[in-house]
mmCIF file of C-alpha atoms in Angstrom:
data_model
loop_
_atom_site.group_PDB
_atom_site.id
_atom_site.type_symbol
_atom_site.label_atom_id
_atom_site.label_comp_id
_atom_site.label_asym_id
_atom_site.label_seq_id
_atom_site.Cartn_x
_atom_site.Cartn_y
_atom_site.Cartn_z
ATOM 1 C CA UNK A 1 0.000 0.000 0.000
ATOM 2 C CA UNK A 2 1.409 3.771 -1.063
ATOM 3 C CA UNK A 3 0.461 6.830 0.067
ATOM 4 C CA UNK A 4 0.218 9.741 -1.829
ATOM 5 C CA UNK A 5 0.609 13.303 -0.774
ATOM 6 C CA UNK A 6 -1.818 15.519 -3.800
ATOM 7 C CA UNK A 7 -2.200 18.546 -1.202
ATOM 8 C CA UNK A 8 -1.762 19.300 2.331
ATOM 9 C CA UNK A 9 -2.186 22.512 3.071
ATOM 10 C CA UNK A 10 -5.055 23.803 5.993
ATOM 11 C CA UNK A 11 -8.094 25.324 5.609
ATOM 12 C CA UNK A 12 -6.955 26.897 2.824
ATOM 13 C CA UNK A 13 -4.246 26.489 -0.311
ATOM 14 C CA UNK A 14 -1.008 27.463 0.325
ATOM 15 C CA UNK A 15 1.644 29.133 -1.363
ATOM 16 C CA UNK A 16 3.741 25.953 -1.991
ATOM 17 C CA UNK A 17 0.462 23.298 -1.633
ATOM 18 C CA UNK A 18 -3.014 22.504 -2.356
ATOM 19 C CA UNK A 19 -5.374 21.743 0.278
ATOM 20 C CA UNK A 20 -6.115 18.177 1.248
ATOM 21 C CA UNK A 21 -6.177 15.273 -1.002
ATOM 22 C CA UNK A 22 -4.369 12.277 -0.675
ATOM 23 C CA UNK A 23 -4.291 8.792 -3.134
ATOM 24 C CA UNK A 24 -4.163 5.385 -1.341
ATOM 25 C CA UNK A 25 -2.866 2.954 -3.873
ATOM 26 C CA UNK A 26 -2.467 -1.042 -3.685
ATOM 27 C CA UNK A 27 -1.974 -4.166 -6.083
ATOM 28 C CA UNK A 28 -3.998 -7.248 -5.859
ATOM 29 C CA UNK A 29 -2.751 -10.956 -6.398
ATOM 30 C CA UNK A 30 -3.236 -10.437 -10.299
ATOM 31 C CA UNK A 31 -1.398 -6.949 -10.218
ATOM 32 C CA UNK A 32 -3.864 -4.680 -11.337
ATOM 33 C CA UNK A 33 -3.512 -1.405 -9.241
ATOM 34 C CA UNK A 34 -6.775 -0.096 -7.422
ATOM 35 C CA UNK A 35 -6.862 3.599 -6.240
ATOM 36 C CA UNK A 36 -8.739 5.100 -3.684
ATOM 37 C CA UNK A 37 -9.079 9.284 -3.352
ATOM 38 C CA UNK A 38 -9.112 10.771 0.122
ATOM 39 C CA UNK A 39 -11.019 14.141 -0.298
ATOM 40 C CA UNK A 40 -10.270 16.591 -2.900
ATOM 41 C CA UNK A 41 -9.760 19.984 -1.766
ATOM 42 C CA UNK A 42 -9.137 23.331 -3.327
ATOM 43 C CA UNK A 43 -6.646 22.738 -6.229
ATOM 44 C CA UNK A 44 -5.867 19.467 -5.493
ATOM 45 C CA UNK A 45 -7.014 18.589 -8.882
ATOM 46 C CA UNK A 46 -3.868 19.973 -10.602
ATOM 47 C CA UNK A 47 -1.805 17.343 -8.348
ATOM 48 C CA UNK A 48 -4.412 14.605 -9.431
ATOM 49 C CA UNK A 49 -3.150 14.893 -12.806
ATOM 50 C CA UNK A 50 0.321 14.919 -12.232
ATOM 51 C CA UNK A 51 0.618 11.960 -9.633
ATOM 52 C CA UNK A 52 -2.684 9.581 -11.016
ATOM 53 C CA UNK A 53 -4.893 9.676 -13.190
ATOM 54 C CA UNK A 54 -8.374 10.600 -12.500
ATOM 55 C CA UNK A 55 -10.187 9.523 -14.615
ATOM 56 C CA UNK A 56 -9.304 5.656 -13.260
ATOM 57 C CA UNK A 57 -10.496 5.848 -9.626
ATOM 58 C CA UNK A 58 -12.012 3.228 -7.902
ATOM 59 C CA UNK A 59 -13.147 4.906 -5.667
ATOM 60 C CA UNK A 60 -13.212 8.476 -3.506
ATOM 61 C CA UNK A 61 -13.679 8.829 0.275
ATOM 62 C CA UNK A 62 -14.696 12.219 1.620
ATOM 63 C CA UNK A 63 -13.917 12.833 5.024
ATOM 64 C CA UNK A 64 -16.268 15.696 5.561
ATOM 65 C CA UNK A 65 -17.602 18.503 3.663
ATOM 66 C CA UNK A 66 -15.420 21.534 3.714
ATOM 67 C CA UNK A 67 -14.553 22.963 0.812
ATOM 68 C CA UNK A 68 -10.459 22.805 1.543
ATOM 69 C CA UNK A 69 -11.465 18.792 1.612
ATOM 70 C CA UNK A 70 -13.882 18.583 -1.141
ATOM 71 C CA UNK A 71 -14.086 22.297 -3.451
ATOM 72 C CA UNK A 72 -12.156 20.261 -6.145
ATOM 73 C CA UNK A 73 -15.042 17.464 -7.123
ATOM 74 C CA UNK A 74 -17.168 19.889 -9.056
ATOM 75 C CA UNK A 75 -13.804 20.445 -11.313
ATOM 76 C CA UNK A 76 -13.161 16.581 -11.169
ATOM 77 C CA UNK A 77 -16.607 16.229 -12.901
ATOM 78 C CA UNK A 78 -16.469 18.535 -15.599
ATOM 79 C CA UNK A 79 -13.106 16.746 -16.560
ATOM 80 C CA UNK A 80 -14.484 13.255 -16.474
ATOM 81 C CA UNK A 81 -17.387 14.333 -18.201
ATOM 82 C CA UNK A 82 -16.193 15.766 -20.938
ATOM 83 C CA UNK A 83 -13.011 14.106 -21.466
ATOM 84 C CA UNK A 84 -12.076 14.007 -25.347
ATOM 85 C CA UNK A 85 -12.487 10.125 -25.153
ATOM 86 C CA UNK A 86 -15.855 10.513 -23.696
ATOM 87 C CA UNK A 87 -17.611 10.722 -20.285
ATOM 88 C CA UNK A 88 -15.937 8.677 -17.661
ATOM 89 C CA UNK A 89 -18.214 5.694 -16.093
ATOM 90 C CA UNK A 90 -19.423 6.590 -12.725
ATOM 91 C CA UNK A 91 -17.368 6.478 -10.020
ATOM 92 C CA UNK A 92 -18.441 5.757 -6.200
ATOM 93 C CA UNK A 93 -18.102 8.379 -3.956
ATOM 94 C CA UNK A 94 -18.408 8.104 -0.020
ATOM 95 C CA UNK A 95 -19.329 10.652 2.464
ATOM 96 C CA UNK A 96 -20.897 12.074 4.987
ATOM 97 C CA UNK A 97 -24.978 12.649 5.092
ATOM 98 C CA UNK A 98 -25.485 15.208 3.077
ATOM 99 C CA UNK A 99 -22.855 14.792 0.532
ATOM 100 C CA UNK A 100 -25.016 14.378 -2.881
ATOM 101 C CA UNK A 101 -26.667 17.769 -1.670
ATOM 102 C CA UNK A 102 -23.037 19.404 -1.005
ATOM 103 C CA UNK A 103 -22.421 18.534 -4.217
ATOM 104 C CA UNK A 104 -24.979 19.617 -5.982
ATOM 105 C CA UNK A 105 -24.930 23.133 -4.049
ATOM 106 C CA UNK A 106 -21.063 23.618 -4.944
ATOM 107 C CA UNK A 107 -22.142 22.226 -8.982
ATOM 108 C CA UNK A 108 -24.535 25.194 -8.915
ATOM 109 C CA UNK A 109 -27.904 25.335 -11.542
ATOM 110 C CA UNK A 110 -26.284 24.454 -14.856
ATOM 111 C CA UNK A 111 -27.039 21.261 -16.008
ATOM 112 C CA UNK A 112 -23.415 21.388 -18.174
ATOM 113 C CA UNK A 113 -21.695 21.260 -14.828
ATOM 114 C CA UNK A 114 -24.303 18.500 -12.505
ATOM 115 C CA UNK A 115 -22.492 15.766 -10.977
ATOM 116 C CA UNK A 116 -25.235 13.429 -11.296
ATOM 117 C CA UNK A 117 -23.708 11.434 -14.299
ATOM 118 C CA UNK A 118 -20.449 10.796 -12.076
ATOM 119 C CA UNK A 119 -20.653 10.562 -8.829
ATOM 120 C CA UNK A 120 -22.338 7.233 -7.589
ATOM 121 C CA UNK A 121 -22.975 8.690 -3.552
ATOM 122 C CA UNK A 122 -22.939 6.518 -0.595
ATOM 123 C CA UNK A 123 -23.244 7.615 3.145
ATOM 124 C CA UNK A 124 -20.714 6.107 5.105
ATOM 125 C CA UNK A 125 -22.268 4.278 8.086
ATOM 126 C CA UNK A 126 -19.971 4.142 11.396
ATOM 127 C CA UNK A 127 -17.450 1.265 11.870
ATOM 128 C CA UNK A 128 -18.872 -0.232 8.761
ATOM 129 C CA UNK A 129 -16.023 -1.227 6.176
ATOM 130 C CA UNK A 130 -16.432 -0.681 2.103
ATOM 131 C CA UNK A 131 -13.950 -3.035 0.284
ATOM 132 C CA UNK A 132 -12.491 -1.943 -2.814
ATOM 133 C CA UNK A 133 -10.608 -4.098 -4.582
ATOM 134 C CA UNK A 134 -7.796 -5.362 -1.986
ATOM 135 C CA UNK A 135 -8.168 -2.427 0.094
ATOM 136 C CA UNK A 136 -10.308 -1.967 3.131
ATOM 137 C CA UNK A 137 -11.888 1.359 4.359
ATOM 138 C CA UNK A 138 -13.605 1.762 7.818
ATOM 139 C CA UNK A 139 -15.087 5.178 8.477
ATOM 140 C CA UNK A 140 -15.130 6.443 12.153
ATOM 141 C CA UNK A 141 -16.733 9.869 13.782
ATOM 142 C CA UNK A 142 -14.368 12.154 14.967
ATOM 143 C CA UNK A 143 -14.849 15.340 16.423
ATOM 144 C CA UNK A 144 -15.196 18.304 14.214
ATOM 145 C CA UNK A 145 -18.562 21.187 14.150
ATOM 146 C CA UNK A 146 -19.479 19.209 11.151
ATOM 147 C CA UNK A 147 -20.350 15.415 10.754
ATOM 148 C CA UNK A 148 -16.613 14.334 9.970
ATOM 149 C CA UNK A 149 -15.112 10.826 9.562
ATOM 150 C CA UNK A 150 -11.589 9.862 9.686
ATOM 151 C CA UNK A 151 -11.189 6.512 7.620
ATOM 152 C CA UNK A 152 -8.529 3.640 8.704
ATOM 153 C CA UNK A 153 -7.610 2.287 5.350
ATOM 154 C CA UNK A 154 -6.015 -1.285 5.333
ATOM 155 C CA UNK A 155 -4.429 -3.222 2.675
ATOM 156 C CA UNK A 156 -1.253 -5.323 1.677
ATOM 157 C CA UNK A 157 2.181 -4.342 2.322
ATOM 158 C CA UNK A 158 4.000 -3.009 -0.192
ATOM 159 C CA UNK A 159 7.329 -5.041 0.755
ATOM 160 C CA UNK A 160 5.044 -7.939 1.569
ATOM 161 C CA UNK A 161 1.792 -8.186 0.027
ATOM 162 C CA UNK A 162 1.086 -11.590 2.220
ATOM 163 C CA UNK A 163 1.093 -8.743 5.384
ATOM 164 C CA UNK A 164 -1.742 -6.484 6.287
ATOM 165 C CA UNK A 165 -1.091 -3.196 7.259
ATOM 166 C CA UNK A 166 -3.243 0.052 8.057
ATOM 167 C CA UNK A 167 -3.123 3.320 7.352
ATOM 168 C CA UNK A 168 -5.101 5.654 9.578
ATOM 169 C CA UNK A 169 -6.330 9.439 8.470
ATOM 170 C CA UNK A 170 -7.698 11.863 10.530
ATOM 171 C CA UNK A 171 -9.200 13.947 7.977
ATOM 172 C CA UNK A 172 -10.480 17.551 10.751
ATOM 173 C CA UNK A 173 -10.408 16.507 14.391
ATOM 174 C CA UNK A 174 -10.106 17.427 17.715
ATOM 175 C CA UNK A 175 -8.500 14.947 20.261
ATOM 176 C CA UNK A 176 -11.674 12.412 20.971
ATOM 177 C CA UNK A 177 -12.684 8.676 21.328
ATOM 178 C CA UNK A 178 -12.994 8.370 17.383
ATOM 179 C CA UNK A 179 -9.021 9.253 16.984
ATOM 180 C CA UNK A 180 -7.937 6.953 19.203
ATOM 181 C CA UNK A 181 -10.031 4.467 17.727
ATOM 182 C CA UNK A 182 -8.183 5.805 14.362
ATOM 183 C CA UNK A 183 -4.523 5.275 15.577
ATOM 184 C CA UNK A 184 -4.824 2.169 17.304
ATOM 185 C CA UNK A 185 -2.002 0.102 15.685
ATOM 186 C CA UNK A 186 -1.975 1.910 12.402
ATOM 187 C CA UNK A 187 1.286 1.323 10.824
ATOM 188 C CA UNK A 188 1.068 5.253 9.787
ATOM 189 C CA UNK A 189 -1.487 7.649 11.111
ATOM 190 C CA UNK A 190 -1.580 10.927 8.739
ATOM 191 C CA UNK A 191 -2.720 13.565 11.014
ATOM 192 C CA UNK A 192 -3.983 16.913 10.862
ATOM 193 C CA UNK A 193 -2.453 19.623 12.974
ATOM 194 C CA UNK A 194 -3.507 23.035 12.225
ATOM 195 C CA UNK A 195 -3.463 24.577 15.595
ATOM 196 C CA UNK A 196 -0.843 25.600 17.306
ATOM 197 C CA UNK A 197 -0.236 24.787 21.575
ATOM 198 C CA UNK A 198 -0.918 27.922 23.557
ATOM 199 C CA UNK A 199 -2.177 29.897 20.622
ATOM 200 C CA UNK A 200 -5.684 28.068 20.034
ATOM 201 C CA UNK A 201 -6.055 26.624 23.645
ATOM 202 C CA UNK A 202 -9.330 28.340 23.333
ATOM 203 C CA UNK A 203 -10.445 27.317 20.142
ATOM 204 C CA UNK A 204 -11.528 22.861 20.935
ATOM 205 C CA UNK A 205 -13.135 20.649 18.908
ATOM 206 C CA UNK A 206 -12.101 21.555 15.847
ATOM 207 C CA UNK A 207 -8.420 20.616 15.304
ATOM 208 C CA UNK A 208 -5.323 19.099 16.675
ATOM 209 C CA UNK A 209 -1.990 20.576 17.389
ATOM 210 C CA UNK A 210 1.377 18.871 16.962
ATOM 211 C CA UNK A 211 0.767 18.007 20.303
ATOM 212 C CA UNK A 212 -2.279 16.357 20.381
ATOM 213 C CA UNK A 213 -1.750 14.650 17.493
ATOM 214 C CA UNK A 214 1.641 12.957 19.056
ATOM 215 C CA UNK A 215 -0.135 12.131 21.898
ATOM 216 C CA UNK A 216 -3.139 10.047 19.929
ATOM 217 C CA UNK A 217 0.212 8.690 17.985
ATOM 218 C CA UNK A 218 1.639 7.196 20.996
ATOM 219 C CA UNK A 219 -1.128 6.387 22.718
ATOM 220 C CA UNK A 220 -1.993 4.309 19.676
ATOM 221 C CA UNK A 221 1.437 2.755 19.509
ATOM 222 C CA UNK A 222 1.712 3.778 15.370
ATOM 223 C CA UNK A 223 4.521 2.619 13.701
ATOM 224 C CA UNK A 224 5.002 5.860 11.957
ATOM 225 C CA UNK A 225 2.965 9.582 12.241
ATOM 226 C CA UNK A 226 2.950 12.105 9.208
ATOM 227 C CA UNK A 227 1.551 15.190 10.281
ATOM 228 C CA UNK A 228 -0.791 17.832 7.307
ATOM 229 C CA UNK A 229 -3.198 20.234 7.078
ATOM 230 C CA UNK A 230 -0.721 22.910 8.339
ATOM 231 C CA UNK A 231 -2.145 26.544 6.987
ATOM 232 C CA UNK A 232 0.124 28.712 5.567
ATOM 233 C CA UNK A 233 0.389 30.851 8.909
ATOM 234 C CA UNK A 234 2.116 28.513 10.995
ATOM 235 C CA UNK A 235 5.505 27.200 11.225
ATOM 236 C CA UNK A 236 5.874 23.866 10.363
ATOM 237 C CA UNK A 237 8.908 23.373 12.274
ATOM 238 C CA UNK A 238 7.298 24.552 15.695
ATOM 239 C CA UNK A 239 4.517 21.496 14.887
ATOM 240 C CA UNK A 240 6.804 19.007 14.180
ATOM 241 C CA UNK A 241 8.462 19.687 17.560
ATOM 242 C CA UNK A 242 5.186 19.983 19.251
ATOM 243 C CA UNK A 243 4.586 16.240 17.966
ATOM 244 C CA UNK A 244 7.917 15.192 18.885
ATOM 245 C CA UNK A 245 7.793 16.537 22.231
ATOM 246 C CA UNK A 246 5.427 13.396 23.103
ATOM 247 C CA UNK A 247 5.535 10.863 20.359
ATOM 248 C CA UNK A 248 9.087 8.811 19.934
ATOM 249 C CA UNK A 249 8.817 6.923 16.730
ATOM 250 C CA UNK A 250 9.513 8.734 12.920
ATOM 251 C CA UNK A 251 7.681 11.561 12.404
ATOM 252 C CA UNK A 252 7.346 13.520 9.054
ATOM 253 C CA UNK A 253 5.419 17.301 7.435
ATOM 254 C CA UNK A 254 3.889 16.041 4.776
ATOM 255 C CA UNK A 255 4.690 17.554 1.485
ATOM 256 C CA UNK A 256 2.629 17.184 -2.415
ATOM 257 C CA UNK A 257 3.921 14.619 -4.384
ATOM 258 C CA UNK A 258 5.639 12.341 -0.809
ATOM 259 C CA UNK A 259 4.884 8.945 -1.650
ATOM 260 C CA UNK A 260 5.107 7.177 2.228
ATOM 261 C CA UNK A 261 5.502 3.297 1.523
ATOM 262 C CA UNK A 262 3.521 0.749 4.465
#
């Protein structure tokens, strides 16, 4: 299983990054690759192209329904829909409640740009896994003033495909029951941490700092934490060391186009 960094900026793009999106990429026993998309936000598109290809997803996993996690699908449509080779077939999309609506609200009242012809919509439903190709995806609540999922992914190792291992992703949390069921043995958690210790003590249930986000990494014994969704305002450098301040295993920022091997 790969991971692939599209954008990882917070809230917003940055200067050097789109916001979130991430590719989750494995091989089954015949070798065919299956790719999964973790949300899709503001200009993450551009990175699509250059690191996958999108019009050959399996399938798309939205964590929640901000724009900096999601603004990008309306684009994704109009480029699978009117591809030169023709429209794309449907691909499945999971999300929160609400998430065909979102869609169609972001889409706006032109029928050249509805999603309907390509996005497939499913709700996620809590704990309950969705199994595409030989990856596994298991949606859990987390804490966020929306209705927000982080999704443990699982899947075969890339250095041995006869061995399971899990990648966990936070998607917008705040330290809660839902994260910790998240980390628990993930061989890499990829964690948000756009707050900042002491700066935003006042500002809970939204996000994690470095801190917090070490903390759910050792509680959770992970093999490996990669920390994103660090706006443009705040030093990477002083999250990396809030993270490291409580969490001894390998830590990395993530960055577009790191490709983090489980």
């Amino acid at each position: 299983m790969r991971l692939t960094v599209l954008g990882c900026a917070g809230s917003f793009p940055g200067p050097d990054s789109a916001a979130s999106g991430y590719l989750v990429q494995a091989e089954d026993a015949d070798g065919r690759t299956w790719t999964v998309l973790l949300d899709l936000g503001n200009g993450a598109l551009s990175a699509l192209q250059k690191f996958g290809d999108p019009t050959r997803l399996d399938a798309i996993g939205l964590s929640h329904l901000h724009a900096d996690h999601m603004a990008d699908m309306v684009v994704l449509n109009v480029l699978r829909r009117y591809h030169p080779s023709g429209p794309c077939d449907p691909v499945t999309v999971h999300g929160p409640t609400g998430t065909a609506e979102r869609l169609a609200q972001m889409s706006g009242k032109d029928p050249a740009t509805s999603t309907d012809g390509q996005f497939d919509v499913v709700e996620w439903q809590e704990g309950s896994p969705v199994t595409v190709g030989p990856l596994v995806l298991v949606p859990v609540a987390v804490e966020h003033p929306i209705p927000a999922f982080g999704i443990r992914v699982t899947g075969p190792s890339d250095a041995d495909p006869s061995r399971t291992v899990t990648l966990a992703y936070t998607g917008d949390t705040d330290a809660c029951a839902g994260l910790d069921t998240l980390a628990a043995g993930a061989d890499l958690l990829l964690s948000e941490a756009a707050y900042l210790e002491g700066r935003d003590e006042a500002l809970r249930g939204v996000h994690l700092t470095g801190r917090r986000a070490g903390e759910a990494a050792a509680r959770g014994e992970v093999g490996q934490l990669v920390l994103t969704h660090i706006p443009a305002w705040n030093d990477p450098a002083e999250t990396l060391a809030e993270a490291a301040a409580v969490y001894t295993g390998p830590i990395a920022l993530a960055h577009p186009g790191a490709v983090h091997t489980l």
